[in-house]
């Protein structure tokens, strides 16, 4: 049995309630859908800031400073730290990754880590649902921190309204391996650890890469936005004010050009697709995998009494019949 939590409970902003709902969003998804339905319809989604970059580049340090600058202006801010390792460790490494001790006790700040788990289509739909919950609880900004520069990060980054890509001076070679999609997805590049001697060289490399990327992508979403490179020393708070301003400018740019709306409709579309995939998996595919019928079909395919193509056609037909039964 799960405890019934009301929409009012979430809207009250009680952190324990929010934490509990997010756990349900992750683990007892079906049960929490009625609540999500209610919350979604009466909630303006928070502004989403994505931050990604190589391990140890200083993302959490920067997030901590940024969040403090926002709460100083009376904003409520939530941070979702995406943990790629928890698929294997069951979340045991989470504590190490967040390192945001100072802000976790701060009023008006909520921190949560979540797993990506190898979802079909890449993105764990629970992340979007969590954003719905946090928005309903009154958080005006939600920061999503991911580590790495791979496809999964790009998917998560695509959720965000404004995406920060963090690099460091020593990432010289690493940056060459950034996926092209990540270069495009970055709305603001942050060159952190600017206190290190090779920082200015790295700044030049980054600038060249962005220019090259820009001339190759005239039609990309960001064609009217000049992607800034902000140099920071996260540990000292240097450059944070500039970074804060860059985020604000990008937000203004999005709302002026109506791109925020465009981005949101894409995000919603993706979420609907993810929910459908999840539904099909839970209601049709997974139960089938458990059933003796499926074993028979596999045996039939091995023995060449049937073939995978025909088998799938027949399975889909039987799903349809099943669906007909539900509807009657
Ligand atoms: N010299 C220097 N060190 C920094 C700077 N910013 C962060 N660090 C240090 O770099 C280390 C990693 O910082 P984090 O903020 O945890 O980096 P992260 O990118 O969140 O790390 P993961 O989440 O594990 O990928 C810490 O020891 C920080 O103190 C900086 O500007 N200069
Ligand atoms: Mg971190």
mmCIF file of C-alpha atoms and ligand atoms in Angstrom:
data_model
loop_
_atom_site.group_PDB
_atom_site.id
_atom_site.type_symbol
_atom_site.label_atom_id
_atom_site.label_comp_id
_atom_site.label_asym_id
_atom_site.label_seq_id
_atom_site.Cartn_x
_atom_site.Cartn_y
_atom_site.Cartn_z
ATOM 1 C CA UNK A 1 0.000 0.000 0.000
ATOM 2 C CA UNK A 2 1.241 3.439 -0.781
ATOM 3 C CA UNK A 3 0.233 6.421 1.218
ATOM 4 C CA UNK A 4 -2.196 8.651 -0.578
ATOM 5 C CA UNK A 5 -0.714 12.066 -1.073
ATOM 6 C CA UNK A 6 -2.949 14.900 -2.132
ATOM 7 C CA UNK A 7 -2.178 17.632 -4.601
ATOM 8 C CA UNK A 8 -2.522 20.090 -1.717
ATOM 9 C CA UNK A 9 0.158 18.175 0.141
ATOM 10 C CA UNK A 10 2.569 18.686 -2.740
ATOM 11 C CA UNK A 11 1.607 22.321 -3.212
ATOM 12 C CA UNK A 12 2.218 22.988 0.467
ATOM 13 C CA UNK A 13 5.914 22.620 -0.357
ATOM 14 C CA UNK A 14 6.652 20.235 2.520
ATOM 15 C CA UNK A 15 9.985 18.698 1.564
ATOM 16 C CA UNK A 16 9.224 15.333 3.145
ATOM 17 C CA UNK A 17 6.047 15.026 1.122
ATOM 18 C CA UNK A 18 7.861 16.011 -2.054
ATOM 19 C CA UNK A 19 10.603 13.472 -1.425
ATOM 20 C CA UNK A 20 8.021 10.769 -0.892
ATOM 21 C CA UNK A 21 6.130 11.628 -4.073
ATOM 22 C CA UNK A 22 9.357 11.561 -6.089
ATOM 23 C CA UNK A 23 10.131 8.096 -4.736
ATOM 24 C CA UNK A 24 6.696 7.001 -5.887
ATOM 25 C CA UNK A 25 7.295 8.611 -9.251
ATOM 26 C CA UNK A 26 10.395 6.435 -9.524
ATOM 27 C CA UNK A 27 9.134 3.181 -8.064
ATOM 28 C CA UNK A 28 5.350 3.029 -8.087
ATOM 29 C CA UNK A 29 4.628 4.953 -11.191
ATOM 30 C CA UNK A 30 1.166 3.686 -11.995
ATOM 31 C CA UNK A 31 -0.148 4.584 -8.569
ATOM 32 C CA UNK A 32 1.061 8.134 -8.740
ATOM 33 C CA UNK A 33 -0.421 8.960 -12.163
ATOM 34 C CA UNK A 34 -3.735 10.251 -10.735
ATOM 35 C CA UNK A 35 -1.786 12.757 -8.647
ATOM 36 C CA UNK A 36 0.423 13.731 -11.594
ATOM 37 C CA UNK A 37 -2.656 14.317 -13.739
ATOM 38 C CA UNK A 38 -4.038 16.716 -11.209
ATOM 39 C CA UNK A 39 -0.742 18.486 -10.611
ATOM 40 C CA UNK A 40 0.125 18.900 -14.261
ATOM 41 C CA UNK A 41 -3.092 20.651 -15.180
ATOM 42 C CA UNK A 42 -2.748 23.306 -12.545
ATOM 43 C CA UNK A 43 0.991 23.890 -12.765
ATOM 44 C CA UNK A 44 3.223 26.167 -14.746
ATOM 45 C CA UNK A 45 6.416 24.206 -15.333
ATOM 46 C CA UNK A 46 9.544 25.532 -13.651
ATOM 47 C CA UNK A 47 12.379 26.996 -15.675
ATOM 48 C CA UNK A 48 14.756 24.139 -16.450
ATOM 49 C CA UNK A 49 18.492 24.642 -16.440
ATOM 50 C CA UNK A 50 20.608 21.697 -17.582
ATOM 51 C CA UNK A 51 24.275 21.413 -16.712
ATOM 52 C CA UNK A 52 26.601 18.778 -18.093
ATOM 53 C CA UNK A 53 30.286 18.176 -18.709
ATOM 54 C CA UNK A 54 33.076 15.726 -17.932
ATOM 55 C CA UNK A 55 33.421 14.122 -14.478
ATOM 56 C CA UNK A 56 34.961 16.432 -11.925
ATOM 57 C CA UNK A 57 34.773 19.529 -14.106
ATOM 58 C CA UNK A 58 33.106 21.459 -11.298
ATOM 59 C CA UNK A 59 29.429 21.208 -12.209
ATOM 60 C CA UNK A 60 28.197 20.752 -8.653
ATOM 61 C CA UNK A 61 30.441 23.526 -7.392
ATOM 62 C CA UNK A 62 28.953 25.873 -9.988
ATOM 63 C CA UNK A 63 25.407 24.707 -9.320
ATOM 64 C CA UNK A 64 25.851 25.386 -5.640
ATOM 65 C CA UNK A 65 26.989 28.950 -6.300
ATOM 66 C CA UNK A 66 24.306 29.610 -8.895
ATOM 67 C CA UNK A 67 21.585 28.253 -6.652
ATOM 68 C CA UNK A 68 22.703 30.495 -3.810
ATOM 69 C CA UNK A 69 22.593 33.494 -6.116
ATOM 70 C CA UNK A 70 19.014 32.612 -7.041
ATOM 71 C CA UNK A 71 17.792 31.925 -3.523
ATOM 72 C CA UNK A 72 19.280 35.255 -2.494
ATOM 73 C CA UNK A 73 16.611 36.689 -4.770
ATOM 74 C CA UNK A 74 13.891 34.765 -2.965
ATOM 75 C CA UNK A 75 13.575 32.057 -5.556
ATOM 76 C CA UNK A 76 12.891 28.440 -4.696
ATOM 77 C CA UNK A 77 15.291 26.194 -6.575
ATOM 78 C CA UNK A 78 15.482 22.431 -6.930
ATOM 79 C CA UNK A 79 18.440 20.405 -8.154
ATOM 80 C CA UNK A 80 18.161 16.983 -9.746
ATOM 81 C CA UNK A 81 21.511 15.224 -9.939
ATOM 82 C CA UNK A 82 21.333 12.477 -12.498
ATOM 83 C CA UNK A 83 23.409 9.536 -11.488
ATOM 84 C CA UNK A 84 24.508 7.315 -14.338
ATOM 85 C CA UNK A 85 26.153 4.848 -11.973
ATOM 86 C CA UNK A 86 23.099 3.879 -9.984
ATOM 87 C CA UNK A 87 22.012 1.413 -12.621
ATOM 88 C CA UNK A 88 24.835 -0.705 -11.284
ATOM 89 C CA UNK A 89 25.324 0.443 -7.720
ATOM 90 C CA UNK A 90 21.712 0.903 -6.728
ATOM 91 C CA UNK A 91 22.453 4.488 -5.865
ATOM 92 C CA UNK A 92 25.239 3.786 -3.412
ATOM 93 C CA UNK A 93 27.550 6.312 -5.020
ATOM 94 C CA UNK A 94 25.086 9.142 -4.986
ATOM 95 C CA UNK A 95 26.365 10.852 -1.911
ATOM 96 C CA UNK A 96 29.794 11.206 -3.473
ATOM 97 C CA UNK A 97 28.588 12.795 -6.599
ATOM 98 C CA UNK A 98 26.422 15.530 -5.269
ATOM 99 C CA UNK A 99 28.885 17.321 -3.002
ATOM 100 C CA UNK A 100 26.454 20.119 -2.469
ATOM 101 C CA UNK A 101 26.473 19.888 1.268
ATOM 102 C CA UNK A 102 26.287 23.573 1.859
ATOM 103 C CA UNK A 103 23.088 24.189 -0.006
ATOM 104 C CA UNK A 104 21.305 21.012 0.995
ATOM 105 C CA UNK A 105 20.353 22.532 4.338
ATOM 106 C CA UNK A 106 19.448 25.839 2.786
ATOM 107 C CA UNK A 107 15.815 26.917 2.978
ATOM 108 C CA UNK A 108 14.125 27.046 -0.443
ATOM 109 C CA UNK A 109 16.516 24.481 -1.925
ATOM 110 C CA UNK A 110 15.622 20.904 -2.656
ATOM 111 C CA UNK A 111 18.217 18.398 -3.872
ATOM 112 C CA UNK A 112 17.498 15.003 -5.250
ATOM 113 C CA UNK A 113 19.461 12.422 -7.184
ATOM 114 C CA UNK A 114 17.912 10.170 -9.750
ATOM 115 C CA UNK A 115 19.012 7.289 -11.910
ATOM 116 C CA UNK A 116 18.919 7.303 -15.661
ATOM 117 C CA UNK A 117 18.551 3.516 -15.867
ATOM 118 C CA UNK A 118 18.776 2.178 -19.367
ATOM 119 C CA UNK A 119 15.360 3.281 -20.529
ATOM 120 C CA UNK A 120 13.976 2.595 -23.941
ATOM 121 C CA UNK A 121 14.463 5.780 -25.868
ATOM 122 C CA UNK A 122 17.108 6.935 -23.437
ATOM 123 C CA UNK A 123 15.379 9.186 -20.998
ATOM 124 C CA UNK A 124 13.819 8.046 -17.768
ATOM 125 C CA UNK A 125 10.281 9.481 -17.865
ATOM 126 C CA UNK A 126 10.402 9.854 -14.089
ATOM 127 C CA UNK A 127 12.668 12.867 -14.602
ATOM 128 C CA UNK A 128 9.985 14.871 -16.353
ATOM 129 C CA UNK A 129 7.383 13.710 -13.826
ATOM 130 C CA UNK A 130 9.661 14.888 -11.040
ATOM 131 C CA UNK A 131 9.860 18.271 -12.707
ATOM 132 C CA UNK A 132 6.053 18.388 -12.647
ATOM 133 C CA UNK A 133 6.044 17.608 -8.912
ATOM 134 C CA UNK A 134 8.735 20.170 -8.127
ATOM 135 C CA UNK A 135 6.988 22.821 -10.188
ATOM 136 C CA UNK A 136 3.734 22.171 -8.345
ATOM 137 C CA UNK A 137 5.626 22.475 -5.072
ATOM 138 C CA UNK A 138 6.601 26.003 -6.027
ATOM 139 C CA UNK A 139 10.155 25.612 -7.274
ATOM 140 C CA UNK A 140 10.657 28.260 -9.933
ATOM 141 C CA UNK A 141 13.883 26.839 -11.235
ATOM 142 C CA UNK A 142 14.963 23.233 -11.540
ATOM 143 C CA UNK A 143 18.591 22.489 -12.289
ATOM 144 C CA UNK A 144 19.400 19.106 -13.801
ATOM 145 C CA UNK A 145 23.020 18.032 -13.428
ATOM 146 C CA UNK A 146 24.321 15.173 -15.554
ATOM 147 C CA UNK A 147 27.845 13.900 -15.849
ATOM 148 C CA UNK A 148 29.416 13.092 -19.158
ATOM 149 C CA UNK A 149 29.124 14.084 -22.751
ATOM 150 C CA UNK A 150 27.329 11.126 -24.341
ATOM 151 C CA UNK A 151 23.937 10.486 -25.863
ATOM 152 C CA UNK A 152 22.142 10.105 -22.570
ATOM 153 C CA UNK A 153 23.340 13.519 -21.481
ATOM 154 C CA UNK A 154 22.159 15.024 -24.720
ATOM 155 C CA UNK A 155 18.698 13.567 -24.146
ATOM 156 C CA UNK A 156 18.532 15.010 -20.681
ATOM 157 C CA UNK A 157 19.943 18.284 -21.819
ATOM 158 C CA UNK A 158 17.155 18.497 -24.389
ATOM 159 C CA UNK A 159 14.690 18.705 -21.526
ATOM 160 C CA UNK A 160 16.241 21.922 -20.351
ATOM 161 C CA UNK A 161 15.332 25.407 -21.426
ATOM 162 C CA UNK A 162 18.882 26.608 -20.915
ATOM 163 C CA UNK A 163 21.806 24.227 -21.074
ATOM 164 C CA UNK A 164 25.245 24.865 -19.632
ATOM 165 C CA UNK A 165 28.112 22.759 -20.932
ATOM 166 C CA UNK A 166 31.070 22.842 -18.553
ATOM 167 C CA UNK A 167 34.601 22.213 -19.712
ATOM 168 C CA UNK A 168 37.947 22.566 -17.998
ATOM 169 C CA UNK A 169 41.373 23.552 -19.293
ATOM 170 C CA UNK A 170 42.741 20.036 -19.138
ATOM 171 C CA UNK A 171 39.854 18.725 -21.247
ATOM 172 C CA UNK A 172 41.760 19.677 -24.410
ATOM 173 C CA UNK A 173 41.468 16.305 -26.089
ATOM 174 C CA UNK A 174 38.285 15.332 -24.414
ATOM 175 C CA UNK A 175 36.442 18.203 -25.943
ATOM 176 C CA UNK A 176 37.180 16.856 -29.402
ATOM 177 C CA UNK A 177 35.105 13.856 -28.456
ATOM 178 C CA UNK A 178 32.073 15.891 -27.447
ATOM 179 C CA UNK A 179 29.233 14.662 -29.518
ATOM 180 C CA UNK A 180 28.214 17.099 -32.181
ATOM 181 C CA UNK A 181 24.755 17.147 -30.623
ATOM 182 C CA UNK A 182 26.176 18.412 -27.376
ATOM 183 C CA UNK A 183 27.949 21.304 -29.059
ATOM 184 C CA UNK A 184 24.598 22.266 -30.527
ATOM 185 C CA UNK A 185 22.670 21.699 -27.339
ATOM 186 C CA UNK A 186 24.944 23.967 -25.308
ATOM 187 C CA UNK A 187 23.377 27.405 -24.894
ATOM 188 C CA UNK A 188 26.182 28.594 -22.667
ATOM 189 C CA UNK A 189 29.666 27.168 -22.427
ATOM 190 C CA UNK A 190 31.426 27.409 -19.120
ATOM 191 C CA UNK A 191 35.168 27.204 -18.935
ATOM 192 C CA UNK A 192 35.616 26.324 -15.300
ATOM 193 C CA UNK A 193 38.897 26.073 -13.388
ATOM 194 C CA UNK A 194 39.994 29.210 -15.175
ATOM 195 C CA UNK A 195 42.612 29.509 -12.422
ATOM 196 C CA UNK A 196 44.639 26.862 -14.199
ATOM 197 C CA UNK A 197 47.488 27.946 -16.481
ATOM 198 C CA UNK A 198 46.167 26.400 -19.709
ATOM 199 C CA UNK A 199 42.796 28.109 -19.394
ATOM 200 C CA UNK A 200 43.325 30.780 -22.039
ATOM 201 C CA UNK A 201 44.528 28.267 -24.623
ATOM 202 C CA UNK A 202 41.463 26.164 -23.923
ATOM 203 C CA UNK A 203 39.293 29.251 -24.280
ATOM 204 C CA UNK A 204 40.613 29.734 -27.806
ATOM 205 C CA UNK A 205 40.058 26.096 -28.781
ATOM 206 C CA UNK A 206 36.520 26.282 -27.485
ATOM 207 C CA UNK A 207 35.840 29.487 -29.352
ATOM 208 C CA UNK A 208 37.077 27.980 -32.611
ATOM 209 C CA UNK A 209 34.982 24.882 -32.123
ATOM 210 C CA UNK A 210 31.878 26.935 -31.491
ATOM 211 C CA UNK A 211 32.501 29.076 -34.556
ATOM 212 C CA UNK A 212 32.984 26.000 -36.685
ATOM 213 C CA UNK A 213 29.873 24.451 -35.277
ATOM 214 C CA UNK A 214 27.983 27.660 -35.893
ATOM 215 C CA UNK A 215 28.954 27.943 -39.551
ATOM 216 C CA UNK A 216 27.925 24.322 -40.101
ATOM 217 C CA UNK A 217 24.550 24.733 -38.462
ATOM 218 C CA UNK A 218 22.776 27.738 -39.795
ATOM 219 C CA UNK A 219 19.425 26.136 -39.344
ATOM 220 C CA UNK A 220 19.930 24.930 -35.785
ATOM 221 C CA UNK A 221 17.632 26.080 -32.974
ATOM 222 C CA UNK A 222 20.234 28.428 -31.718
ATOM 223 C CA UNK A 223 20.926 30.276 -34.945
ATOM 224 C CA UNK A 224 20.025 33.697 -33.498
ATOM 225 C CA UNK A 225 21.711 33.156 -30.161
ATOM 226 C CA UNK A 226 25.362 33.877 -29.818
ATOM 227 C CA UNK A 227 26.622 31.146 -27.503
ATOM 228 C CA UNK A 228 28.764 32.797 -24.839
ATOM 229 C CA UNK A 229 31.823 31.267 -23.202
ATOM 230 C CA UNK A 230 31.884 32.170 -19.530
ATOM 231 C CA UNK A 231 35.120 31.681 -17.614
ATOM 232 C CA UNK A 232 34.676 30.690 -13.988
ATOM 233 C CA UNK A 233 36.562 29.612 -10.918
ATOM 234 C CA UNK A 234 33.796 27.696 -9.237
ATOM 235 C CA UNK A 235 35.550 27.266 -5.931
ATOM 236 C CA UNK A 236 36.075 31.027 -5.594
ATOM 237 C CA UNK A 237 32.757 32.070 -7.039
ATOM 238 C CA UNK A 238 34.539 33.964 -9.802
ATOM 239 C CA UNK A 239 32.452 34.447 -12.910
ATOM 240 C CA UNK A 240 29.260 33.299 -11.214
ATOM 241 C CA UNK A 241 27.612 36.686 -11.602
ATOM 242 C CA UNK A 242 28.396 36.615 -15.311
ATOM 243 C CA UNK A 243 27.068 33.077 -15.566
ATOM 244 C CA UNK A 244 23.881 34.071 -13.768
ATOM 245 C CA UNK A 245 23.463 36.935 -16.201
ATOM 246 C CA UNK A 246 24.079 34.682 -19.200
ATOM 247 C CA UNK A 247 21.316 32.336 -18.025
ATOM 248 C CA UNK A 248 18.977 35.290 -17.636
ATOM 249 C CA UNK A 249 19.854 36.606 -21.087
ATOM 250 C CA UNK A 250 19.232 33.223 -22.648
ATOM 251 C CA UNK A 251 15.900 33.033 -20.916
ATOM 252 C CA UNK A 252 14.983 36.469 -22.258
ATOM 253 C CA UNK A 253 16.099 35.394 -25.694
ATOM 254 C CA UNK A 254 13.887 32.298 -25.535
ATOM 255 C CA UNK A 255 10.796 34.156 -24.484
ATOM 256 C CA UNK A 256 11.372 36.972 -27.006
ATOM 257 C CA UNK A 257 11.763 34.532 -29.859
ATOM 258 C CA UNK A 258 9.022 32.186 -28.591
ATOM 259 C CA UNK A 259 11.574 29.394 -28.596
ATOM 260 C CA UNK A 260 10.712 28.483 -25.037
ATOM 261 C CA UNK A 261 7.288 27.484 -26.230
ATOM 262 C CA UNK A 262 8.791 25.553 -29.109
ATOM 263 C CA UNK A 263 11.190 23.720 -26.845
ATOM 264 C CA UNK A 264 8.427 22.899 -24.384
ATOM 265 C CA UNK A 265 6.202 21.408 -27.047
ATOM 266 C CA UNK A 266 9.072 19.195 -28.146
ATOM 267 C CA UNK A 267 9.691 18.123 -24.554
ATOM 268 C CA UNK A 268 6.022 17.337 -24.058
ATOM 269 C CA UNK A 269 5.903 15.372 -27.276
ATOM 270 C CA UNK A 270 8.896 13.308 -26.155
ATOM 271 C CA UNK A 271 7.332 12.692 -22.785
ATOM 272 C CA UNK A 272 4.118 11.443 -24.334
ATOM 273 C CA UNK A 273 6.152 9.069 -26.482
ATOM 274 C CA UNK A 274 8.079 7.863 -23.421
ATOM 275 C CA UNK A 275 4.876 7.275 -21.482
ATOM 276 C CA UNK A 276 3.431 5.283 -24.353
ATOM 277 C CA UNK A 277 6.569 3.166 -24.560
ATOM 278 C CA UNK A 278 6.404 2.615 -20.839
ATOM 279 C CA UNK A 279 2.730 1.663 -21.031
ATOM 280 C CA UNK A 280 3.275 -0.781 -23.873
ATOM 281 C CA UNK A 281 6.172 -2.333 -22.052
ATOM 282 C CA UNK A 282 4.327 -2.719 -18.749
ATOM 283 C CA UNK A 283 1.002 -3.871 -20.113
ATOM 284 C CA UNK A 284 1.931 -5.881 -23.159
ATOM 285 C CA UNK A 285 5.561 -6.662 -23.700
ATOM 286 C CA UNK A 286 6.737 -7.568 -20.193
ATOM 287 C CA UNK A 287 3.748 -9.808 -19.362
ATOM 288 C CA UNK A 288 4.228 -11.529 -22.692
ATOM 289 C CA UNK A 289 7.897 -12.233 -21.988
ATOM 290 C CA UNK A 290 6.817 -14.090 -18.854
ATOM 291 C CA UNK A 291 4.172 -16.169 -20.570
ATOM 292 C CA UNK A 292 4.469 -19.772 -21.844
ATOM 293 C CA UNK A 293 2.985 -18.619 -25.160
ATOM 294 C CA UNK A 294 6.093 -16.598 -25.789
ATOM 295 C CA UNK A 295 8.329 -19.590 -25.125
ATOM 296 C CA UNK A 296 6.298 -21.574 -27.624
ATOM 297 C CA UNK A 297 6.646 -18.863 -30.221
ATOM 298 C CA UNK A 298 10.402 -18.720 -29.702
ATOM 299 C CA UNK A 299 10.627 -22.474 -30.042
ATOM 300 C CA UNK A 300 8.555 -22.263 -33.217
ATOM 301 C CA UNK A 301 10.933 -19.677 -34.636
ATOM 302 C CA UNK A 302 13.959 -21.832 -33.779
ATOM 303 C CA UNK A 303 12.368 -24.812 -35.451
ATOM 304 C CA UNK A 304 11.450 -22.653 -38.459
ATOM 305 C CA UNK A 305 7.778 -23.484 -38.089
ATOM 306 C CA UNK A 306 7.333 -19.760 -38.098
ATOM 307 C CA UNK A 307 9.617 -16.762 -38.441
ATOM 308 C CA UNK A 308 10.190 -13.647 -36.314
ATOM 309 C CA UNK A 309 8.282 -11.441 -38.760
ATOM 310 C CA UNK A 310 5.117 -13.470 -38.815
ATOM 311 C CA UNK A 311 5.335 -14.040 -35.068
ATOM 312 C CA UNK A 312 5.437 -10.309 -34.384
ATOM 313 C CA UNK A 313 2.507 -9.672 -36.713
ATOM 314 C CA UNK A 314 0.465 -12.272 -34.887
ATOM 315 C CA UNK A 315 1.449 -10.943 -31.490
ATOM 316 C CA UNK A 316 0.421 -7.442 -32.449
ATOM 317 C CA UNK A 317 -2.928 -8.786 -33.647
ATOM 318 C CA UNK A 318 -3.454 -10.526 -30.320
ATOM 319 C CA UNK A 319 -2.582 -7.267 -28.511
ATOM 320 C CA UNK A 320 -5.261 -5.550 -30.551
ATOM 321 C CA UNK A 321 -7.842 -8.143 -29.566
ATOM 322 C CA UNK A 322 -6.814 -7.757 -25.972
ATOM 323 C CA UNK A 323 -7.229 -4.009 -26.285
ATOM 324 C CA UNK A 324 -10.736 -4.561 -27.736
ATOM 325 C CA UNK A 325 -11.623 -6.552 -24.626
ATOM 326 C CA UNK A 326 -10.468 -3.698 -22.348
ATOM 327 C CA UNK A 327 -12.616 -1.238 -24.204
ATOM 328 C CA UNK A 328 -15.818 -3.273 -24.051
HETATM 329 N N1 LIG B 1 41.170 24.564 -9.159
HETATM 330 C C1 LIG B 1 39.850 24.532 -9.256
HETATM 331 N N2 LIG B 1 39.162 23.499 -8.725
HETATM 332 C C2 LIG B 1 37.823 23.485 -8.832
HETATM 333 C C3 LIG B 1 37.112 24.530 -9.489
HETATM 334 N N3 LIG B 1 35.790 24.231 -9.450
HETATM 335 C C4 LIG B 1 35.675 23.047 -8.808
HETATM 336 N N4 LIG B 1 36.897 22.594 -8.437
HETATM 337 C C5 LIG B 1 37.191 21.347 -7.723
HETATM 338 O O1 LIG B 1 36.999 20.260 -8.610
HETATM 339 C C6 LIG B 1 36.524 19.108 -7.898
HETATM 340 C C7 LIG B 1 35.276 18.566 -8.547
HETATM 341 O O2 LIG B 1 34.230 19.503 -8.377
HETATM 342 P P1 LIG B 1 32.690 19.104 -8.507
HETATM 343 O O3 LIG B 1 31.929 20.368 -8.420
HETATM 344 O O4 LIG B 1 32.336 18.029 -7.588
HETATM 345 O O5 LIG B 1 32.682 18.552 -10.000
HETATM 346 P P2 LIG B 1 31.508 17.811 -10.767
HETATM 347 O O6 LIG B 1 31.654 18.166 -12.189
HETATM 348 O O7 LIG B 1 30.191 18.095 -10.130
HETATM 349 O O8 LIG B 1 31.895 16.287 -10.533
HETATM 350 P P3 LIG B 1 31.031 14.988 -10.854
HETATM 351 O O9 LIG B 1 29.607 15.312 -10.486
HETATM 352 O O10 LIG B 1 31.633 13.924 -10.012
HETATM 353 O O11 LIG B 1 31.194 14.752 -12.312
HETATM 354 C C8 LIG B 1 36.310 19.561 -6.471
HETATM 355 O O12 LIG B 1 37.421 19.165 -5.722
HETATM 356 C C9 LIG B 1 36.219 21.051 -6.578
HETATM 357 O O13 LIG B 1 36.641 21.714 -5.405
HETATM 358 C C10 LIG B 1 37.881 25.625 -10.032
HETATM 359 O O14 LIG B 1 37.339 26.554 -10.631
HETATM 360 N N5 LIG B 1 39.226 25.566 -9.882
HETATM 361 MG MG1 LIG B 2 28.678 16.753 -9.446
#
